[in-house]
Amino acid sequence: MSLITYLTRIHFGAGLLDEALRMECGRLAITRALIVTDKGLMATGLPERVANLLAPDVASVIFDETPQNPTEAATQAGLQLYRDEKCDALLALGGGSAIDLAKAIALTSSHDGPLSQYAVIHGGIAKIMNRLPPLIAIPTTAGTGSEVGRGAIIVLNDHRKLGFISPHLIPDAAICDPELTLTLPPHLTAATGMDALTHCVETYIAAVFNPPADGIAIDGLKRAAANIRQAATDGSQIEPRTQMMAAAMNGALAFQKGLGAVHAMSHALGGLPGRTLHHGMLNAVLLPHVLRFNEPEVGHRYAELKQAMSLPASADLADAISQLTADLGLPTTLSQMNVTRTDLDTAAPLAEQDHTNATNPRKASTADYAMLLSEAF
Ligand SMILES: [Zn+2]
């Protein structure tokens, strides 16, 4: 049995930010918005531009303290500003971190703490009610697709990187304007793009019956595989940027079906204290190893993935993804990312406990994760 839903509102197209933003603020009756963004984007002037776009009808306050991996501490700081400034809505502007952080601020502004009780593994899905303030998500990367997703990944004060999932966490509107990604540097384009590609692959082979998700994932994979190299080498072209943003959107529309062992491990590693490991980079390193591990269960489905990536039928899917990662100039091992052997011991049991482990097509134990992490080292 499956629950299949695709109820989300998306504006998609180059140059539509201004018009879509005004329309959505009016529709949602927003009067004072907290703009959740990061310091990198502040330097580009985009948050100021958005604030000016909203004025004079909608007042706004900028919170630019989004960490590379969003944390409970940043959620608390954002919530404080939201309350001090008497905001009535959130506007997330940035990559998946800013969007996930805005979701967590929206959640904590309308639900009593502590945040950890709303995590999926603590039965949070049933505790998140339909009383969150309006949230508009404006992605500036093409990767996580959090703008259309019902989840947020937050590093708690105790260093666990946990998933929060609810239909009420889906932004009230996503504004996907690929023009906002034109200046994203090659390295980040590649790393976030590999996150989108991983979502499509991992969703497609997840152990759940959801044909619409499979179709969306294959379409997203086609777009990602055909455009990621060009977007990462000549980022000034709007067409590959548009295709990558579509791939990211598709990946996240599809992954409500469920992810798997790649994300179980990248969540575990991403929460390591004192580290800022990039989620997309971790996925790119881990994906080939998980594909080999899962092959006995779902290898028969790899032909369609290879076809979507325009690979010959004789190609090895895991090897081809490793090669793509290397071509993009990304690390291909965990040691290249300065992960240590001790980190692997910490991450293996956490991966087994991660909510995405449940939908991996081949059952994976802590010992299996220790082996996979060691292979990827
Ligand atoms: Zn991801």
Coordinates of C-alpha atoms and ligand atoms in Angstrom, one line a residue:
M1 CA 0.0 0.0 0.0
S2 CA 1.3 3.5 -0.8
L3 CA 0.3 7.0 -0.1
I4 CA 0.9 9.1 -3.2
T5 CA 0.5 12.8 -3.1
Y6 CA 1.7 15.6 -5.4
L7 CA 0.1 18.7 -3.9
T8 CA 2.4 21.6 -4.2
R9 CA 2.4 25.0 -5.8
I10 CA 5.4 25.9 -8.0
H11 CA 6.3 28.9 -10.1
F12 CA 8.9 27.8 -12.6
G13 CA 10.7 29.9 -15.2
A14 CA 13.6 32.3 -15.9
G15 CA 13.0 35.8 -14.7
L16 CA 9.7 35.2 -12.9
L17 CA 10.9 36.0 -9.4
D18 CA 9.4 39.5 -9.1
E19 CA 6.0 38.7 -10.4
A20 CA 5.6 35.4 -8.6
L21 CA 6.8 36.8 -5.3
R22 CA 4.3 39.7 -5.3
M23 CA 1.5 37.3 -6.3
E24 CA 2.3 34.8 -3.5
C25 CA 2.7 37.5 -0.8
G26 CA -0.7 38.8 -1.7
R27 CA -2.3 35.4 -1.9
L28 CA -1.0 34.4 1.5
A29 CA -1.8 37.9 3.1
I30 CA 1.8 38.3 4.3
T31 CA 2.5 41.6 6.1
R32 CA 5.9 41.1 7.7
A33 CA 8.3 38.4 6.5
L34 CA 11.5 36.9 8.0
I35 CA 13.9 36.4 5.1
V36 CA 16.0 33.4 6.0
T37 CA 19.3 33.4 4.0
D38 CA 23.1 33.1 4.4
K39 CA 26.1 35.3 4.4
G40 CA 27.3 34.2 1.0
L41 CA 24.0 35.4 -0.6
M42 CA 24.1 38.6 1.4
A43 CA 27.4 39.4 -0.4
T44 CA 25.5 39.2 -3.8
G45 CA 22.9 41.7 -2.7
L46 CA 20.0 39.3 -3.5
P47 CA 18.3 39.4 -0.1
E48 CA 18.3 43.2 -0.2
R49 CA 16.8 43.0 -3.7
V50 CA 14.0 40.7 -2.5
A51 CA 13.4 43.0 0.5
N52 CA 13.0 46.0 -1.8
L53 CA 10.8 44.0 -4.1
L54 CA 8.4 43.3 -1.2
A55 CA 8.3 46.9 0.0
P56 CA 6.2 48.9 0.7
D57 CA 3.3 46.4 1.0
V58 CA 5.3 43.8 2.9
A59 CA 7.8 44.6 5.6
S60 CA 10.7 42.3 6.0
V61 CA 13.6 41.5 8.3
I62 CA 16.7 39.6 7.1
F63 CA 18.2 36.6 9.1
D64 CA 21.5 35.7 7.4
E65 CA 22.8 33.2 10.0
T66 CA 22.1 30.0 8.1
P67 CA 25.0 27.6 8.7
Q68 CA 26.2 25.2 5.9
N69 CA 24.3 22.5 7.6
P70 CA 21.2 24.0 9.4
T71 CA 21.2 23.5 13.2
E72 CA 18.9 23.6 16.1
A73 CA 20.9 26.6 17.5
A74 CA 20.3 28.5 14.3
T75 CA 16.7 27.6 14.4
Q76 CA 16.5 29.1 17.9
A77 CA 18.3 32.3 16.8
G78 CA 16.0 32.7 13.8
L79 CA 12.9 32.0 15.9
Q80 CA 14.0 34.7 18.4
L81 CA 14.2 37.3 15.6
Y82 CA 10.9 36.1 14.1
R83 CA 9.2 36.7 17.4
D84 CA 11.0 39.9 18.3
E85 CA 10.1 41.4 15.0
K86 CA 6.5 40.1 15.1
C87 CA 6.8 38.4 11.7
D88 CA 3.8 36.5 10.2
A89 CA 5.6 34.6 7.5
L90 CA 8.9 33.1 6.3
L91 CA 10.7 33.6 3.1
A92 CA 13.5 31.2 2.5
L93 CA 16.2 32.4 0.1
G94 CA 19.1 30.1 -0.6
G95 CA 20.1 26.5 -1.0
G96 CA 18.6 23.6 0.9
S97 CA 20.1 24.8 4.2
A98 CA 18.2 28.1 4.2
I99 CA 15.0 26.4 3.2
D100 CA 15.3 23.6 5.8
L101 CA 16.1 26.2 8.4
A102 CA 13.1 28.3 7.5
K103 CA 10.9 25.2 7.8
A104 CA 12.4 24.5 11.3
I105 CA 11.7 28.1 12.3
A106 CA 8.1 27.8 11.0
L107 CA 7.7 24.6 13.0
T108 CA 9.1 25.9 16.3
S109 CA 7.1 29.1 16.0
S110 CA 3.9 27.2 16.0
H111 CA 4.7 24.1 18.1
D112 CA 6.0 23.8 21.6
G113 CA 9.6 22.5 22.0
P114 CA 11.9 20.7 22.2
L115 CA 12.5 20.4 18.4
S116 CA 13.8 16.8 18.7
Q117 CA 10.3 15.4 19.5
Y118 CA 9.2 16.3 15.9
A119 CA 11.9 14.2 14.2
V120 CA 10.6 11.3 12.2
I121 CA 12.4 8.7 14.3
H122 CA 10.6 10.1 17.4
G123 CA 7.2 9.8 15.8
G124 CA 7.2 13.5 14.7
I125 CA 5.1 13.1 11.6
A126 CA 1.9 12.7 13.8
K127 CA 2.8 15.6 16.0
I128 CA 3.2 18.3 13.3
M129 CA -0.1 20.0 12.9
N130 CA -1.5 22.3 10.2
R131 CA -0.8 25.6 12.0
L132 CA 2.6 26.7 10.6
P133 CA 2.9 30.3 9.3
P134 CA 3.1 30.8 5.5
L135 CA 6.5 29.9 3.9
I136 CA 7.7 30.8 0.4
A137 CA 10.8 29.1 -0.8
I138 CA 13.1 30.6 -3.4
P139 CA 16.0 28.3 -4.2
T140 CA 19.3 29.7 -5.4
T141 CA 20.9 26.3 -6.0
A142 CA 19.7 23.3 -8.0
G143 CA 20.1 20.4 -5.7
T144 CA 18.1 19.5 -2.6
G145 CA 14.7 20.4 -4.0
S146 CA 13.7 21.3 -0.5
E147 CA 11.4 24.0 -2.0
V148 CA 8.9 21.3 -3.0
G149 CA 9.7 18.8 -0.3
R150 CA 7.9 17.9 2.9
G151 CA 11.1 17.4 4.9
A152 CA 13.8 19.3 6.7
I153 CA 17.1 17.9 7.9
I154 CA 18.4 19.6 11.0
V155 CA 21.5 19.0 13.2
L156 CA 20.3 19.0 16.8
N157 CA 22.3 20.4 19.7
D158 CA 23.3 16.8 20.6
H159 CA 24.9 16.5 17.0
R160 CA 22.3 14.1 15.6
K161 CA 21.4 15.1 12.1
L162 CA 17.7 14.2 12.0
G163 CA 14.9 14.3 9.4
F164 CA 11.6 16.1 10.1
I165 CA 8.8 15.2 7.7
S166 CA 5.2 16.4 7.4
P167 CA 2.9 17.6 4.6
H168 CA 2.6 20.8 6.6
L169 CA 6.4 21.5 6.1
I170 CA 5.9 21.8 2.3
P171 CA 6.4 25.5 1.4
D172 CA 3.1 27.2 0.5
A173 CA 4.8 28.2 -2.7
A174 CA 8.1 27.5 -4.4
I175 CA 9.5 30.1 -6.8
C176 CA 12.0 28.4 -9.1
D177 CA 13.8 31.0 -11.1
P178 CA 16.9 29.5 -12.8
E179 CA 18.3 33.0 -13.3
L180 CA 19.1 33.0 -9.6
T181 CA 21.6 30.1 -10.1
L182 CA 23.6 31.7 -13.0
T183 CA 26.3 32.9 -10.6
L184 CA 26.6 29.7 -8.5
P185 CA 30.3 28.7 -8.7
P186 CA 31.3 25.5 -10.6
H187 CA 32.2 23.5 -7.5
L188 CA 28.8 24.2 -5.8
T189 CA 26.9 23.6 -9.1
A190 CA 28.5 20.2 -9.4
A191 CA 28.0 19.2 -5.7
T192 CA 24.4 20.4 -5.5
G193 CA 23.7 18.9 -8.9
M194 CA 25.0 15.5 -7.8
D195 CA 22.5 15.7 -4.8
A196 CA 19.7 16.1 -7.3
L197 CA 21.0 13.3 -9.5
T198 CA 21.3 11.0 -6.4
H199 CA 17.7 11.8 -5.3
C200 CA 16.5 10.6 -8.7
V201 CA 18.6 7.4 -8.7
E202 CA 18.0 6.5 -5.0
T203 CA 14.2 7.2 -5.3
Y204 CA 13.8 5.1 -8.4
I205 CA 15.3 2.0 -6.7
A206 CA 13.7 2.6 -3.3
A207 CA 11.6 -0.2 -1.9
V208 CA 8.1 1.3 -2.2
F209 CA 5.4 1.0 -4.9
N210 CA 5.0 4.5 -6.4
P211 CA 4.9 4.6 -10.2
P212 CA 4.5 8.4 -10.5
A213 CA 7.6 9.0 -8.4
D214 CA 9.5 6.5 -10.6
G215 CA 8.5 8.4 -13.7
I216 CA 9.4 11.8 -12.2
A217 CA 12.7 10.4 -11.0
I218 CA 13.7 9.1 -14.5
D219 CA 12.8 12.4 -16.1
G220 CA 14.9 14.2 -13.5
L221 CA 17.8 11.9 -14.0
K222 CA 17.7 12.4 -17.8
R223 CA 17.8 16.2 -17.3
A224 CA 20.6 16.0 -14.7
A225 CA 22.8 13.6 -16.6
A226 CA 22.5 15.6 -19.8
N227 CA 23.2 19.0 -18.3
I228 CA 25.3 18.7 -15.1
R229 CA 28.7 18.9 -16.9
Q230 CA 27.7 22.0 -18.9
A231 CA 26.1 23.8 -16.0
A232 CA 29.3 23.1 -13.9
T233 CA 31.7 24.3 -16.6
D234 CA 29.9 27.2 -18.3
G235 CA 27.3 28.3 -15.7
S236 CA 26.3 31.4 -17.5
Q237 CA 24.0 29.6 -19.9
I238 CA 20.3 29.7 -18.8
E239 CA 19.3 26.4 -20.6
P240 CA 21.5 24.0 -18.6
R241 CA 20.7 26.0 -15.5
T242 CA 17.0 25.6 -16.2
Q243 CA 17.3 21.8 -16.8
M244 CA 19.3 21.4 -13.5
M245 CA 16.7 23.3 -11.6
A246 CA 14.0 21.0 -13.1
A247 CA 16.1 18.0 -12.2
A248 CA 16.3 19.2 -8.6
M249 CA 12.6 19.9 -8.4
N250 CA 11.8 16.4 -9.9
G251 CA 14.2 14.7 -7.5
A252 CA 12.5 16.2 -4.5
L253 CA 8.9 15.7 -5.9
A254 CA 9.9 12.0 -6.3
F255 CA 11.8 11.4 -3.1
Q256 CA 8.8 11.5 -0.9
K257 CA 8.6 7.9 -2.1
G258 CA 11.7 7.3 0.0
L259 CA 15.4 7.5 -0.3
G260 CA 17.9 4.9 0.9
A261 CA 21.4 4.0 2.1
V262 CA 23.2 6.9 0.4
H263 CA 21.2 9.4 2.4
A264 CA 21.3 7.3 5.5
M265 CA 25.1 7.6 5.5
S266 CA 25.3 11.2 4.3
H267 CA 23.0 12.3 7.0
A268 CA 25.1 10.4 9.6
L269 CA 28.3 11.9 8.3
G270 CA 26.8 15.3 7.8
G271 CA 26.0 15.6 11.5
L272 CA 29.5 14.9 12.8
P273 CA 30.5 17.6 15.3
G274 CA 32.9 20.3 14.1
R275 CA 32.6 19.3 10.5
T276 CA 30.9 20.9 7.5
L277 CA 30.8 18.1 5.0
H278 CA 28.8 19.0 1.9
H279 CA 25.7 16.8 1.5
G280 CA 25.9 16.6 -2.3
M281 CA 29.5 15.7 -2.3
L282 CA 29.0 13.0 0.3
N283 CA 26.2 11.6 -1.9
A284 CA 28.4 11.6 -5.0
V285 CA 31.1 9.6 -3.1
L286 CA 28.6 7.1 -1.6
L287 CA 26.2 6.5 -4.5
P288 CA 28.4 4.0 -6.5
H289 CA 29.1 1.9 -3.4
V290 CA 25.4 1.7 -2.6
L291 CA 24.5 0.8 -6.2
R292 CA 26.9 -2.2 -6.0
F293 CA 25.5 -3.2 -2.6
N294 CA 21.9 -2.9 -3.8
E295 CA 22.6 -4.7 -7.1
P296 CA 21.4 -8.2 -5.9
E297 CA 18.0 -6.8 -5.1
V298 CA 17.4 -4.2 -7.8
G299 CA 20.1 -4.7 -10.4
H300 CA 17.4 -5.5 -13.0
R301 CA 16.3 -1.9 -12.8
Y302 CA 19.7 -0.4 -13.6
A303 CA 19.1 -0.7 -17.4
E304 CA 16.5 2.0 -17.2
L305 CA 18.8 4.2 -15.1
K306 CA 21.6 3.7 -17.7
Q307 CA 19.2 4.5 -20.5
A308 CA 18.1 7.8 -18.8
M309 CA 21.8 8.7 -18.4
S310 CA 22.5 7.9 -22.1
L311 CA 25.0 5.2 -21.1
P312 CA 25.5 2.1 -23.2
A313 CA 23.7 -1.0 -22.0
S314 CA 27.1 -2.6 -21.3
A315 CA 28.2 0.2 -19.0
D316 CA 28.6 -0.4 -15.3
L317 CA 26.3 2.1 -13.6
A318 CA 28.4 2.5 -10.4
D319 CA 31.6 3.1 -12.4
A320 CA 29.9 5.6 -14.7
I321 CA 28.7 7.6 -11.7
S322 CA 32.2 7.6 -10.1
Q323 CA 33.6 8.8 -13.5
L324 CA 31.0 11.6 -13.7
T325 CA 31.9 12.7 -10.1
A326 CA 35.6 12.7 -11.0
D327 CA 35.0 14.6 -14.3
L328 CA 33.2 17.3 -12.2
G329 CA 36.3 17.8 -10.1
L330 CA 34.5 16.5 -6.9
P331 CA 36.1 14.1 -4.4
T332 CA 35.5 10.4 -5.1
T333 CA 36.5 9.1 -1.6
L334 CA 35.6 10.0 1.9
S335 CA 39.3 10.4 2.9
Q336 CA 39.6 13.2 0.3
M337 CA 36.9 15.0 2.3
N338 CA 39.0 14.6 5.4
V339 CA 36.7 12.1 7.0
T340 CA 38.6 9.9 9.4
R341 CA 38.3 6.2 10.3
T342 CA 37.0 7.1 13.7
D343 CA 34.2 9.1 11.9
L344 CA 33.2 5.9 10.1
D345 CA 32.7 4.1 13.4
T346 CA 30.5 6.9 14.7
A347 CA 28.5 7.1 11.5
A348 CA 27.7 3.4 10.9
P349 CA 25.1 2.9 13.7
L350 CA 23.6 6.4 13.0
A351 CA 23.1 5.4 9.4
E352 CA 21.2 2.3 10.4
Q353 CA 18.9 4.5 12.6
D354 CA 18.3 7.1 9.9
H355 CA 14.8 7.3 8.6
T356 CA 15.9 6.8 5.0
N357 CA 17.4 3.3 5.8
A358 CA 13.9 1.9 5.9
T359 CA 13.3 2.3 2.2
N360 CA 16.7 1.1 1.0
P361 CA 15.9 -1.9 -1.3
R362 CA 18.4 -4.2 0.4
K363 CA 18.2 -4.4 4.2
A364 CA 21.3 -2.8 5.6
S365 CA 22.6 -3.4 9.1
T366 CA 25.2 -1.4 11.1
A367 CA 27.8 -3.9 9.9
D368 CA 26.8 -3.3 6.3
Y369 CA 27.1 0.4 6.7
A370 CA 30.5 0.0 8.3
M371 CA 31.5 -2.0 5.3
L372 CA 30.1 0.5 2.8
L373 CA 31.7 3.5 4.6
S374 CA 35.0 1.6 4.6
E375 CA 34.8 0.9 0.9
A376 CA 34.0 4.6 0.2
F377 CA 36.9 5.7 2.4
Ligands
ZN1 ZN 19.9 14.8 -0.6

